[in-house]
Short mmCIF file of C-alpha atoms in Angstrom, two decimals:
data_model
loop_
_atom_site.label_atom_id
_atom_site.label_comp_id
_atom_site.label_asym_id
_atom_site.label_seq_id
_atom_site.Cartn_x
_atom_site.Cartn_y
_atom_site.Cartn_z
CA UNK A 1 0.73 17.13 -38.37
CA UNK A 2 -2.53 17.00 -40.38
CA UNK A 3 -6.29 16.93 -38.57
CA UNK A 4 -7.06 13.57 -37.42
CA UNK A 5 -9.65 11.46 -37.76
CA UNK A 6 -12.08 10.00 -35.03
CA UNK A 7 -13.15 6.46 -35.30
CA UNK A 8 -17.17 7.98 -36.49
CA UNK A 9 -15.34 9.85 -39.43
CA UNK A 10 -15.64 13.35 -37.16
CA UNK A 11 -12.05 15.26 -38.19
CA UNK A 12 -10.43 17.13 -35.17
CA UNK A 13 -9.93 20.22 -37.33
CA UNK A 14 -7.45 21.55 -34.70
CA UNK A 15 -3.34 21.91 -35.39
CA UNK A 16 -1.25 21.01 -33.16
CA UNK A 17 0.50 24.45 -32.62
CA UNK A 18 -3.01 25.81 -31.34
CA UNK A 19 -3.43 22.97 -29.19
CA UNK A 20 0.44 23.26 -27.70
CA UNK A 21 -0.68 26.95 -27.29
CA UNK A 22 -3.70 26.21 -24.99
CA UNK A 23 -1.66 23.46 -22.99
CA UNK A 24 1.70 25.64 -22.51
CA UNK A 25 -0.48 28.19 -20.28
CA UNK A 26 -2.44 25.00 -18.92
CA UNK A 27 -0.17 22.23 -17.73
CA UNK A 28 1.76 24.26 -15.00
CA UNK A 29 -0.97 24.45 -12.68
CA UNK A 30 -1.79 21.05 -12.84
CA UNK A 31 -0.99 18.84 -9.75
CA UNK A 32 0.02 15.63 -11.67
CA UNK A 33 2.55 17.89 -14.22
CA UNK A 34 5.87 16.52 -13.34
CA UNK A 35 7.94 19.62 -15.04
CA UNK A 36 6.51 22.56 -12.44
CA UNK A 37 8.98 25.36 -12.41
CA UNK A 38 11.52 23.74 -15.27
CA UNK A 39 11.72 25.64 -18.80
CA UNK A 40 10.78 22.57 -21.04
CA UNK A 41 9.74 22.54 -24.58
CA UNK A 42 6.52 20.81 -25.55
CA UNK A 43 5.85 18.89 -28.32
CA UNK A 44 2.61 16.60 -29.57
CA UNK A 45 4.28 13.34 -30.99
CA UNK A 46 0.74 12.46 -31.33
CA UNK A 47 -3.28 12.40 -31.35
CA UNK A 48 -5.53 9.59 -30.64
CA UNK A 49 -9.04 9.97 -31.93
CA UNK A 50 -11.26 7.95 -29.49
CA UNK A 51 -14.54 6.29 -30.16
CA UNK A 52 -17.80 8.65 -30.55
CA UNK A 53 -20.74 9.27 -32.01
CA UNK A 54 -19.57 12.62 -31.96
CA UNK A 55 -21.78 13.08 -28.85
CA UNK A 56 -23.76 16.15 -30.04
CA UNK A 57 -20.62 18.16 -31.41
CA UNK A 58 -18.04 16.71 -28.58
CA UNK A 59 -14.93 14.73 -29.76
CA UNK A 60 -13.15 13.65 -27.43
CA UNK A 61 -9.29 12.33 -28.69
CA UNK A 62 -5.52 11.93 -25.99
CA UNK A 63 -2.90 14.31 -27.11
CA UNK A 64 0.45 12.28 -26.32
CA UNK A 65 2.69 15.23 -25.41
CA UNK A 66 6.33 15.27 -24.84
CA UNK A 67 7.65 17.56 -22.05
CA UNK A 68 11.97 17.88 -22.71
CA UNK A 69 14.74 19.49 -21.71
CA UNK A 70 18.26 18.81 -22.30
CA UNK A 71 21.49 19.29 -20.12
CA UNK A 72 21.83 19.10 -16.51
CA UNK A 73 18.66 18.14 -14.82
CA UNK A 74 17.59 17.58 -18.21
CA UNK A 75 13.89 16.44 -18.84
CA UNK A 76 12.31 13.64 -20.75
CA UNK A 77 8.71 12.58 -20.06
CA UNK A 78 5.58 11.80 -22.02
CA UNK A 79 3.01 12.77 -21.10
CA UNK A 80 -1.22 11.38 -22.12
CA UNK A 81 -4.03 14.54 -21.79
CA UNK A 82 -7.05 13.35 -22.79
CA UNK A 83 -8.97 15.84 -24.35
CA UNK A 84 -12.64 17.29 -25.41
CA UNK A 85 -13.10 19.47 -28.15
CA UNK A 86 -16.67 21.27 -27.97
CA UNK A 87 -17.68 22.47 -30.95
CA UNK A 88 -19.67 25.64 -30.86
CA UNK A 89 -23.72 25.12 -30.41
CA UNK A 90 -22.99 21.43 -29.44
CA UNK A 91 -26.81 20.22 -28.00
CA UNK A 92 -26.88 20.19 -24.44
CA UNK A 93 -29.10 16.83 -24.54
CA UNK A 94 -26.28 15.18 -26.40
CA UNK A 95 -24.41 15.24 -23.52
CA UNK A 96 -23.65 12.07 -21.51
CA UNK A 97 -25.63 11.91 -18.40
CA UNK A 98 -23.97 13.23 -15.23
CA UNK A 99 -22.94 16.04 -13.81
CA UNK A 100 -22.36 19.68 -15.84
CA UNK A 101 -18.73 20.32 -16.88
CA UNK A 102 -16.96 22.35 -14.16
CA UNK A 103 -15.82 25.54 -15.96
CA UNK A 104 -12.59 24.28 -14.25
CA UNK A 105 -12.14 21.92 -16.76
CA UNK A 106 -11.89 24.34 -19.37
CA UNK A 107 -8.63 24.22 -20.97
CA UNK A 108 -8.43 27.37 -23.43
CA UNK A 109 -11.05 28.50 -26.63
CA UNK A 110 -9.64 27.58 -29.96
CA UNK A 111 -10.78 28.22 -33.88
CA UNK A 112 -13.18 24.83 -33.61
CA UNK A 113 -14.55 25.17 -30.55
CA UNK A 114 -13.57 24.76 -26.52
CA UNK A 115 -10.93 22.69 -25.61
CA UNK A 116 -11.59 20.86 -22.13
CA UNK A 117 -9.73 18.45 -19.86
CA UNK A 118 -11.55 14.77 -20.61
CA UNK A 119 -10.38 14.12 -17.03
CA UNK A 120 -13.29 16.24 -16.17
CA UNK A 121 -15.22 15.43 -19.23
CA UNK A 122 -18.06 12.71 -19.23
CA UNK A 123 -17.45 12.49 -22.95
CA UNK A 124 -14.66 11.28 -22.75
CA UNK A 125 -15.26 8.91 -19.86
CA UNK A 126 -17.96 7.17 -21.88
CA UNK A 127 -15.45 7.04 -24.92
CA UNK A 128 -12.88 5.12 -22.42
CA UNK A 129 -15.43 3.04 -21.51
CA UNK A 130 -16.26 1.66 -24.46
CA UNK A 131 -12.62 1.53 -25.84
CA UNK A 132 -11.30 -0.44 -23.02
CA UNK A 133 -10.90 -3.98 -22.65
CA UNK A 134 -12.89 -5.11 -20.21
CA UNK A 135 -13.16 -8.88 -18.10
CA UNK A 136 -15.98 -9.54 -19.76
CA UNK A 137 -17.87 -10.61 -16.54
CA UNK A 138 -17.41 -7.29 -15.62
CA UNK A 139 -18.74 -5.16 -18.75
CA UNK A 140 -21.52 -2.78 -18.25
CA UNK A 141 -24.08 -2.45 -20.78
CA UNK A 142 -22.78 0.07 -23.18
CA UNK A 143 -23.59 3.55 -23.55
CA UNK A 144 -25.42 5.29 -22.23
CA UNK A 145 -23.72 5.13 -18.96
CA UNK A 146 -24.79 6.46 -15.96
CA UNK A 147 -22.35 9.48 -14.41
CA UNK A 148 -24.81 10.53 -11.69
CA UNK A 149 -22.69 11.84 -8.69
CA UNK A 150 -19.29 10.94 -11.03
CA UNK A 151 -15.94 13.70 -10.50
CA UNK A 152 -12.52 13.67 -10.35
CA UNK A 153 -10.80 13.26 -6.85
CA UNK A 154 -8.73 16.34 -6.17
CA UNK A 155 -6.17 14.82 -4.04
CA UNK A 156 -4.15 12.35 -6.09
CA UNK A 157 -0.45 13.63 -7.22
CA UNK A 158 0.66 11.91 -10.07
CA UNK A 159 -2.07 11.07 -12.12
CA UNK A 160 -6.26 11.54 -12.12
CA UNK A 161 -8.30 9.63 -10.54
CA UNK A 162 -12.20 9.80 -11.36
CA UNK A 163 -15.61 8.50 -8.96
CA UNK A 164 -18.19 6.64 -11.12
CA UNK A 165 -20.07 5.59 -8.50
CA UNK A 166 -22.58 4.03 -11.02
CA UNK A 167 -20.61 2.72 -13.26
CA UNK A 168 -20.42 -1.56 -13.08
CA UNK A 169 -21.43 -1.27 -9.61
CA UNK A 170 -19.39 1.67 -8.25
CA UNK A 171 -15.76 1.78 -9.52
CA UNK A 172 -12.92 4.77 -9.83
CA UNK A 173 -11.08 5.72 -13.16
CA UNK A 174 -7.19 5.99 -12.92
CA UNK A 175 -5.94 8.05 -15.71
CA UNK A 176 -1.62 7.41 -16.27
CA UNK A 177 -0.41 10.76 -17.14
CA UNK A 178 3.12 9.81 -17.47
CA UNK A 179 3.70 7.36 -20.21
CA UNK A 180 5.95 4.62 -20.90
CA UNK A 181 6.52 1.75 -23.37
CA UNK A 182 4.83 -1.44 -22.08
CA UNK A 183 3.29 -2.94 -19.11
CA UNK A 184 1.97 -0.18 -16.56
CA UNK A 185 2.44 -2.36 -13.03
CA UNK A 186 -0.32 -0.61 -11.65
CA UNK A 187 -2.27 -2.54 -14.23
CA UNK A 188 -0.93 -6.12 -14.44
CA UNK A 189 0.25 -6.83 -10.60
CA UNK A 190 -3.68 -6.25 -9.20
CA UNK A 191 -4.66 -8.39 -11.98
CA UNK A 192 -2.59 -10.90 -11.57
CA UNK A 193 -2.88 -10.89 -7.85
CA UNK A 194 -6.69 -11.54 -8.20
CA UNK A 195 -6.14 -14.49 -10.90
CA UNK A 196 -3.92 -15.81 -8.31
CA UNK A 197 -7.12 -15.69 -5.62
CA UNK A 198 -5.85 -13.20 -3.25
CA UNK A 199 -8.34 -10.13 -3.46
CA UNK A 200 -6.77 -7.51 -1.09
CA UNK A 201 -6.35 -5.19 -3.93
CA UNK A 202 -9.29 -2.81 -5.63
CA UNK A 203 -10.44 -5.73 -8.20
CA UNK A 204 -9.23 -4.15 -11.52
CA UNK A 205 -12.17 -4.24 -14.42
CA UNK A 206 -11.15 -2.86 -17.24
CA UNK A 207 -7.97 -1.28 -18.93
CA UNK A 208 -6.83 0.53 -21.87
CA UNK A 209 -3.94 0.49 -23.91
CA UNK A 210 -2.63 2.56 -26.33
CA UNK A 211 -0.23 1.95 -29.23
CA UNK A 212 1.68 5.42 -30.04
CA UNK A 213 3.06 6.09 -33.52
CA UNK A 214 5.56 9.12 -32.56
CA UNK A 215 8.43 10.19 -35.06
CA UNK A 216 11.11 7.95 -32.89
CA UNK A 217 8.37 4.74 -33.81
CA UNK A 218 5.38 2.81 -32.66
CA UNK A 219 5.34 1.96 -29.01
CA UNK A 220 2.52 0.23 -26.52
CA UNK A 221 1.26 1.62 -23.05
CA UNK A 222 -1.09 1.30 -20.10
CA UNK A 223 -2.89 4.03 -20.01
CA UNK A 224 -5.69 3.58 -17.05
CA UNK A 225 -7.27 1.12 -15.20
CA UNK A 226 -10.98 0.64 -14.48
CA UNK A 227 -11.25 -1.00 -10.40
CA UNK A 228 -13.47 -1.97 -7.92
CA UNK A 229 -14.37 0.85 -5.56
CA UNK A 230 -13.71 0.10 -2.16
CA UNK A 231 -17.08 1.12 0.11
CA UNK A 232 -16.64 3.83 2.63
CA UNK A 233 -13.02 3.96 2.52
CA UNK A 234 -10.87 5.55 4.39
CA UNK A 235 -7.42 6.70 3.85
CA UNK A 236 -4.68 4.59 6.16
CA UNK A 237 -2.34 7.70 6.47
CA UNK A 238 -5.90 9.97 7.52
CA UNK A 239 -7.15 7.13 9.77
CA UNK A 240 -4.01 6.75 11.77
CA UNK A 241 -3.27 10.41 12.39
CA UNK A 242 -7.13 10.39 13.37
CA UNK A 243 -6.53 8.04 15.73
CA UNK A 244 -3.25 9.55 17.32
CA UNK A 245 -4.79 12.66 17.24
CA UNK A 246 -7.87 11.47 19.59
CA UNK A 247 -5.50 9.28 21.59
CA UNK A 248 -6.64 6.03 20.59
CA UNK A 249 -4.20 3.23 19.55
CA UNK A 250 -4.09 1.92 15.95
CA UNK A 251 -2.96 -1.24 17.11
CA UNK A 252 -6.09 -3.27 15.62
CA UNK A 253 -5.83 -1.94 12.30
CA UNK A 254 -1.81 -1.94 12.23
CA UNK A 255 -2.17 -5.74 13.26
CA UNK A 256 -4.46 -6.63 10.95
CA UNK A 257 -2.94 -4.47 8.05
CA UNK A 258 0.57 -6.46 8.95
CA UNK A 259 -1.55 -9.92 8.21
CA UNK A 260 -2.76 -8.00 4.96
CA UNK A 261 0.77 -7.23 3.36
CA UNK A 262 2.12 -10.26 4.12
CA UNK A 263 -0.72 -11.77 2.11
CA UNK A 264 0.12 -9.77 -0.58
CA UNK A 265 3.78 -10.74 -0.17
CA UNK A 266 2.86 -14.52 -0.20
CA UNK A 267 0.59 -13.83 -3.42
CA UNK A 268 3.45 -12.05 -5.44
CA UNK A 269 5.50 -15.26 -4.97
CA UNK A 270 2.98 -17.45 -6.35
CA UNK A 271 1.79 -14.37 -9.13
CA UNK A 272 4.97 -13.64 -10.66
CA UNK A 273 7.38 -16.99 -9.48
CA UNK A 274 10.11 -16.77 -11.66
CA UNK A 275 11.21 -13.66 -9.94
CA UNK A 276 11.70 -15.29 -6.54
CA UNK A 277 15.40 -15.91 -5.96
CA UNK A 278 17.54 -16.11 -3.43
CA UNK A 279 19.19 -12.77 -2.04
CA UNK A 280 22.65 -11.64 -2.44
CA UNK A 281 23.55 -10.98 0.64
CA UNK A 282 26.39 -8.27 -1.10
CA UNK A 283 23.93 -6.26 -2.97
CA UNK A 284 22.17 -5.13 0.03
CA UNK A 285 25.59 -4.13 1.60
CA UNK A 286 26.52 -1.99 -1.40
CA UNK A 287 23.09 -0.51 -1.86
CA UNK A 288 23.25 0.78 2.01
CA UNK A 289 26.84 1.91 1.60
CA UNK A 290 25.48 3.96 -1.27
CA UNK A 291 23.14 5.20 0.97
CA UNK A 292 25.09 5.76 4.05
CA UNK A 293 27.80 7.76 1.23
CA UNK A 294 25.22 10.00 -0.06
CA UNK A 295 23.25 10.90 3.20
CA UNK A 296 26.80 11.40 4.58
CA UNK A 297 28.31 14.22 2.01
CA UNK A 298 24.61 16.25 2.45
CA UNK A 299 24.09 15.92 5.96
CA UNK A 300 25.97 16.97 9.16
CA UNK A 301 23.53 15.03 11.31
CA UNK A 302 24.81 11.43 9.34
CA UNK A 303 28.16 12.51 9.75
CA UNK A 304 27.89 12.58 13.09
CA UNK A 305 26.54 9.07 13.17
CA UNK A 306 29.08 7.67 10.99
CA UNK A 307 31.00 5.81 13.86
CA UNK A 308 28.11 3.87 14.45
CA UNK A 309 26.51 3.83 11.02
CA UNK A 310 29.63 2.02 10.59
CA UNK A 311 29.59 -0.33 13.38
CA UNK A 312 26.26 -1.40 11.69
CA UNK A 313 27.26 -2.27 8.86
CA UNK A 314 30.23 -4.11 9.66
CA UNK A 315 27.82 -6.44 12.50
CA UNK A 316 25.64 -7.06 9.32
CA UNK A 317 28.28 -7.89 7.19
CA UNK A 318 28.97 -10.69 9.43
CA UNK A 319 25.76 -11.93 10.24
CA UNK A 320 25.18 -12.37 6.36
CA UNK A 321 28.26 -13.93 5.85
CA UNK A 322 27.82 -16.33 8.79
CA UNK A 323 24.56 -17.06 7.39
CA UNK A 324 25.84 -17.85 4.13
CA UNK A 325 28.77 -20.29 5.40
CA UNK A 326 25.61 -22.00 7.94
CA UNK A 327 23.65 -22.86 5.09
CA UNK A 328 21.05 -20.28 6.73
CA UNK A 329 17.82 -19.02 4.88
CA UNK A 330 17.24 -15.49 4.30
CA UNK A 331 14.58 -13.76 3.15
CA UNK A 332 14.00 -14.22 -0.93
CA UNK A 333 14.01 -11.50 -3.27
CA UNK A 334 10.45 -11.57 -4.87
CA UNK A 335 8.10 -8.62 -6.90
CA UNK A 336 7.04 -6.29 -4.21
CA UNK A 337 4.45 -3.35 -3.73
CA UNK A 338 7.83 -1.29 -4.00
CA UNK A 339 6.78 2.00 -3.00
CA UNK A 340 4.50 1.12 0.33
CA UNK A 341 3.04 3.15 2.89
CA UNK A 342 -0.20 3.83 4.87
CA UNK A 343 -1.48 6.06 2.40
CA UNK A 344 -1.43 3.04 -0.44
CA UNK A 345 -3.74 1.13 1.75
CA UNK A 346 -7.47 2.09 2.17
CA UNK A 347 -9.52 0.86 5.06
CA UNK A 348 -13.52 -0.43 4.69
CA UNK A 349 -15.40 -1.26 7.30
CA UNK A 350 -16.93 -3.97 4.90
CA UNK A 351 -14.18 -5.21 3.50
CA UNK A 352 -11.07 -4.53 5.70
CA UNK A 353 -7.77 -3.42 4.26
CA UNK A 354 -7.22 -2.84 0.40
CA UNK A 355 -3.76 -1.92 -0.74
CA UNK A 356 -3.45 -0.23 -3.95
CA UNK A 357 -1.05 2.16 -6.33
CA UNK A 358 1.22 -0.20 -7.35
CA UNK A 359 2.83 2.13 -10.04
CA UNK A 360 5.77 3.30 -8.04
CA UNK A 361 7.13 6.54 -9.34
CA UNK A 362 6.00 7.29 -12.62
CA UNK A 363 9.26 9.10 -13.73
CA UNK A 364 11.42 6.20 -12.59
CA UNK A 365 12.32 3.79 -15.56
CA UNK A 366 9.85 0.80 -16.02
CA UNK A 367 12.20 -1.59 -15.41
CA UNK A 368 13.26 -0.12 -12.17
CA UNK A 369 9.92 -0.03 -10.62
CA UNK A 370 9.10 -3.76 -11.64
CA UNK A 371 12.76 -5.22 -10.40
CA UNK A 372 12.26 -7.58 -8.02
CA UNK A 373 13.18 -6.84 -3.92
CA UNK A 374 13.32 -8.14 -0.49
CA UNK A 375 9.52 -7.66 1.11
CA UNK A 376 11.18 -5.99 3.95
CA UNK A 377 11.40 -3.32 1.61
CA UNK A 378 7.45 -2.69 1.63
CA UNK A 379 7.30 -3.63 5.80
CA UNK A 380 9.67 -0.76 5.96
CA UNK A 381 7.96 1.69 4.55
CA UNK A 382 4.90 1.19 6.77
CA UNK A 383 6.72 1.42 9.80
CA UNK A 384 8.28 4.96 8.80
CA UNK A 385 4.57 5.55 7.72
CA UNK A 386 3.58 5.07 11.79
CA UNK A 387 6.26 7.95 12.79
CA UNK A 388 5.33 10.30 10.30
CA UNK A 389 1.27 9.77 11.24
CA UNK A 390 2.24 9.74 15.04
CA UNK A 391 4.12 13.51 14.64
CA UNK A 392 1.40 14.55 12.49
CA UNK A 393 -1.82 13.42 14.69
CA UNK A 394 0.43 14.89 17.81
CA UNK A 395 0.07 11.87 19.54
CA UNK A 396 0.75 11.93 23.33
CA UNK A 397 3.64 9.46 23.95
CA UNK A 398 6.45 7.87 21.62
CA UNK A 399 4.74 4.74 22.37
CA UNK A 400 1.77 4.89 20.17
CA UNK A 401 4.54 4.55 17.13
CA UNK A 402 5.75 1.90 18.90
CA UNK A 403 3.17 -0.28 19.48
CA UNK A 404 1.24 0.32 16.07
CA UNK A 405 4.96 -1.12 15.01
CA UNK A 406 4.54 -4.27 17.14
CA UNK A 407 1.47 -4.88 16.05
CA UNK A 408 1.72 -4.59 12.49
CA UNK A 409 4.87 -6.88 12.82
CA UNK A 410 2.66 -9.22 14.78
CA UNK A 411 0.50 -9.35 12.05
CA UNK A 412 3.19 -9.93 9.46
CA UNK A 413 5.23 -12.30 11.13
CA UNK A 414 2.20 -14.12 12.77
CA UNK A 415 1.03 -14.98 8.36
CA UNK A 416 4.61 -16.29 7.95
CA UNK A 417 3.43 -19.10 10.04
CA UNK A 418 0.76 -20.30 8.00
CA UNK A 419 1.67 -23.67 5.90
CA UNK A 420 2.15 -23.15 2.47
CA UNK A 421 2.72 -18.50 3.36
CA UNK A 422 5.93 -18.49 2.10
CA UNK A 423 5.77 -20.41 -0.96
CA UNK A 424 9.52 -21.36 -0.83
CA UNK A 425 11.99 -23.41 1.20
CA UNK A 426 12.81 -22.86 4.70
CA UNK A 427 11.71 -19.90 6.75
CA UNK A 428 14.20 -17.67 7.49
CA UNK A 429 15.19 -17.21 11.40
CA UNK A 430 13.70 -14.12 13.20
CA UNK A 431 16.89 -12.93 14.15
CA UNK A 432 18.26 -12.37 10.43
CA UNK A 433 14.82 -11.21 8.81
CA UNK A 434 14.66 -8.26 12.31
CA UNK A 435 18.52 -7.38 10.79
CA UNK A 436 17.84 -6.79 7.59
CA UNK A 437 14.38 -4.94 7.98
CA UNK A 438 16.61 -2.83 10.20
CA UNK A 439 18.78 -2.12 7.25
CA UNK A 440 16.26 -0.96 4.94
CA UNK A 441 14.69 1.19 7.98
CA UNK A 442 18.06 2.81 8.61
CA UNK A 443 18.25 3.27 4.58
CA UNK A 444 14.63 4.42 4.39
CA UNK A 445 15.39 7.02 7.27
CA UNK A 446 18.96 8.32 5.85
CA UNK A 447 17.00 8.89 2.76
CA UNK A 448 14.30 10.97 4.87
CA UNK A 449 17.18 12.90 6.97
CA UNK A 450 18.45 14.43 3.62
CA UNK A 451 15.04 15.05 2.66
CA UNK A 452 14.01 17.29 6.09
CA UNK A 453 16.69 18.96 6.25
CA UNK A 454 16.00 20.61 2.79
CA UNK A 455 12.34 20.91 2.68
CA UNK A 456 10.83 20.74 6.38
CA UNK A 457 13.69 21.27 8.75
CA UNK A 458 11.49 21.06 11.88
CA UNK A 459 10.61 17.52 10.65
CA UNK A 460 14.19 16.34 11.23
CA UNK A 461 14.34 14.66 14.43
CA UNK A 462 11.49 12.15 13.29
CA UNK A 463 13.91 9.64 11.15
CA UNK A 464 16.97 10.72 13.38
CA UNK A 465 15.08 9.06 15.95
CA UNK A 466 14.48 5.94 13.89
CA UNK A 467 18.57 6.09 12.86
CA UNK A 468 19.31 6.63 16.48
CA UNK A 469 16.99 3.39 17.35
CA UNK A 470 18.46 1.09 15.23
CA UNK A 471 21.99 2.57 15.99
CA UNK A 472 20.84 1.84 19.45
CA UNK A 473 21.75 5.95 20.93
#
């Protein structure tokens, strides 16, 4: 590939064999890299100069790198890592203002200079800045921008997330790292949720896309989102097990988080409306059968449930059915959060619950994340979230799960009531919408059986007590 060319005329003299050099040794021990311990081959399909002034000898560009494999448990991902080439004697009063480069960031020496992670790299935050497209209510004055007391949050999996506390009022920097043609949800659902006036979501900013000319052709991406940052937040997986831990109840926050999804729930409907439809009461009786089939053949535990697992099915084969002959109303299948939990949802004491990360699993096909589902889906994975925080934070009694549970149903069911909630026809009956969240709870928990027994074995009985529940053992 020849040197590229940065939008100030500043060539990034660099090949991309050195480049793939540096990144081979680098990648692996980076948290989001989604090919850890697989023998993949690396390729740059391409580089993306990004606006500069050249920023005293710093260029900052986003090599677009594809990780493959083929065969069984075959690879294929692409992958965005911004990067910041340092040419040798760049001035030090050049640099952006903020904090000094952690030597961290350093990604390997090459023939032009040092190659660093723009994650980490205030260079390149300023160049994303200025390339994105912004609400325009929301744009900062441009550079220079302030990066006083800006870094990169070490915790997040999947991609990088980045503070800029004084940046249009305080707001964090969500760098995609896995790539895929078109709309990123984590972009477009928490801005269309705020143009549809519900504001339980980080307000998203800014965004940047990228258009990708690789040898297979010229496709379009998300690439990060500029939002809100919530004050004082607090993580709702951390909170809860800090409340079972002290032996408080999280009933107050559950209830009131309950009130929040549903909310959001109510707001899908209205944001995206030509995906609510009614449910097929079949499809979720085939998609648990799958389930109950593949927990079965890797689990001993399922199989000795299967009586009863069974049983289940066949009593909610029936309901649905009578439902359908009655005319009855059951839940609609909508867009949902799709991958739901307590630690998607951060907690303010100024502004209550925010729920956030609406990405779903960046490796899963586009399509898949974004196809609409039953809400229950989301309510379920809260609930399983209040087991898993309750056997974490040791808490004393079973019953702190349990009531967090009531409460946050309380919550939920208690919005359903509001005129105008549900945003179509008739509400379902209790009775029905309590069956099916019991199906996707029994799903969710087969799923988390299979997972236990092969990575955390002493973690098992948590979802077989949720299976035996619902079995009613």
């Amino acid at each position: 590939m020849d040197p590229k060319t940065g939008h100030d005329g500043v060539t990034l003299d660099l090949d991309d064999g050195e480049i793939l050099r540096l990144l081979e040794a680098w990648l692996p021990s980076r948290r989001w890299y989604p090919a850890k311990g697989v023998d993949v081959v690396l390729s740059c399909t391409a580089r993306i100069p990004m606006p500069s002034d050249a920023q005293g000898g710093r260029q900052p560009f986003i090599a677009i790198v594809r990780a493959r494999r083929e065969g069984a448990g075959g690879v294929d991902v692409t992958l965005q890592v911004p990067l910041v080439l340092e040419q040798e004697g760049a001035d030090p009063a050049a640099r952006p203002a903020g904090p000094v480069v952690d030597p961290s960031a350093l990604v390997g020496t090459t023939s032009a200079g040092r190659l660093y992670d723009g994650a980490q790299h205030p260079a390149f935050w300023s160049a994303w800045l200025d390339a994105a497209t912004w609400a325009e209510e929301d744009r900062p004055a441009r550079q220079p921008y302030d990066f006083t007391g800006a870094h990169i949050l070490s915790v997040e999996q999947s991609n990088s997330s980045v503070l800029l506390p004084r940046v249009a009022g305080g707001t964090m920097l969500k760098i995609l790292r896995t790539l895929a043609p078109g709309d990123n949800p984590d972009v477009v659902v928490p801005l269309a949720l705020t143009r549809a006036g519900w504001h339980g979501v980080p307000t998203p900013y800014a965004w940047h896309e990228l258009t990708i000319d690789d040898p297979e052709g010229s496709w379009r991406a998300h690439a990060g989102v500029l939002a809100e940052l919530v004050p004082d937040a607090t993580d709702g997986f951390e909170l809860a097990c800090s409340l079972a831990a002290d032996g408080r109840p999280f009933n107050g926050p559950a209830r009131e988080l309950g009130t929040q999804v549903a909310q959001m729930h109510s707001a899908l409907r209205r944001a995206f409306v030509d995906e609510v439809r009614d449910v097929d009461p079949a499809w979720l009786l085939d998609a648990l059968r799958r389930r109950v089939r593949s927990a079965s053949s890797a689990s001993a535990a399922v199989r000795e449930r299967a009586t009863e697992i069974e049983a289940f099915l066949a009593h909610m084969s029936s309901v649905t059915d009578d439902a359908v002959r009655q005319g009855r109303p059951l839940p609609p299948v909508q867009r949902i959060h799709g991958d739901l939990h307590l630690g998607q949802a951060l907690y303010s004491p100024q502004t209550g619950w925010r729920i956030l990360d609406f990405e779903g699993e960046p490796l899963r096909p586009l399509r898949e994340r974004t196809r609409p589902d039953l809400g229950e889906r989301d309510v379920t994975g809260m609930l399983r979230s209040f087991d898993y925080a309750a056997a974490v934070g040791h808490a004393g009694s079973t019953e702190w799960a349990r009531a967090a549970r009531r409460a946050f149903l309380e919550g939920y069911n208690g919005y359903l009531t509001v005129p105008g909630a549900l945003g179509f026809g008739q509400r379902p009956s209790l009775a029905d919408r309590v069956l099916i969240l019991d199906s996707f709870e029994l799903d969710k928990a087969l799923y988390e059986v299979v997972y236990e027994e092969r990575n955390r074995p002493d973690w098992t009985h948590i979802p077989l007590a949720a299976i035996d529940r619902i079995l009613g053992r």
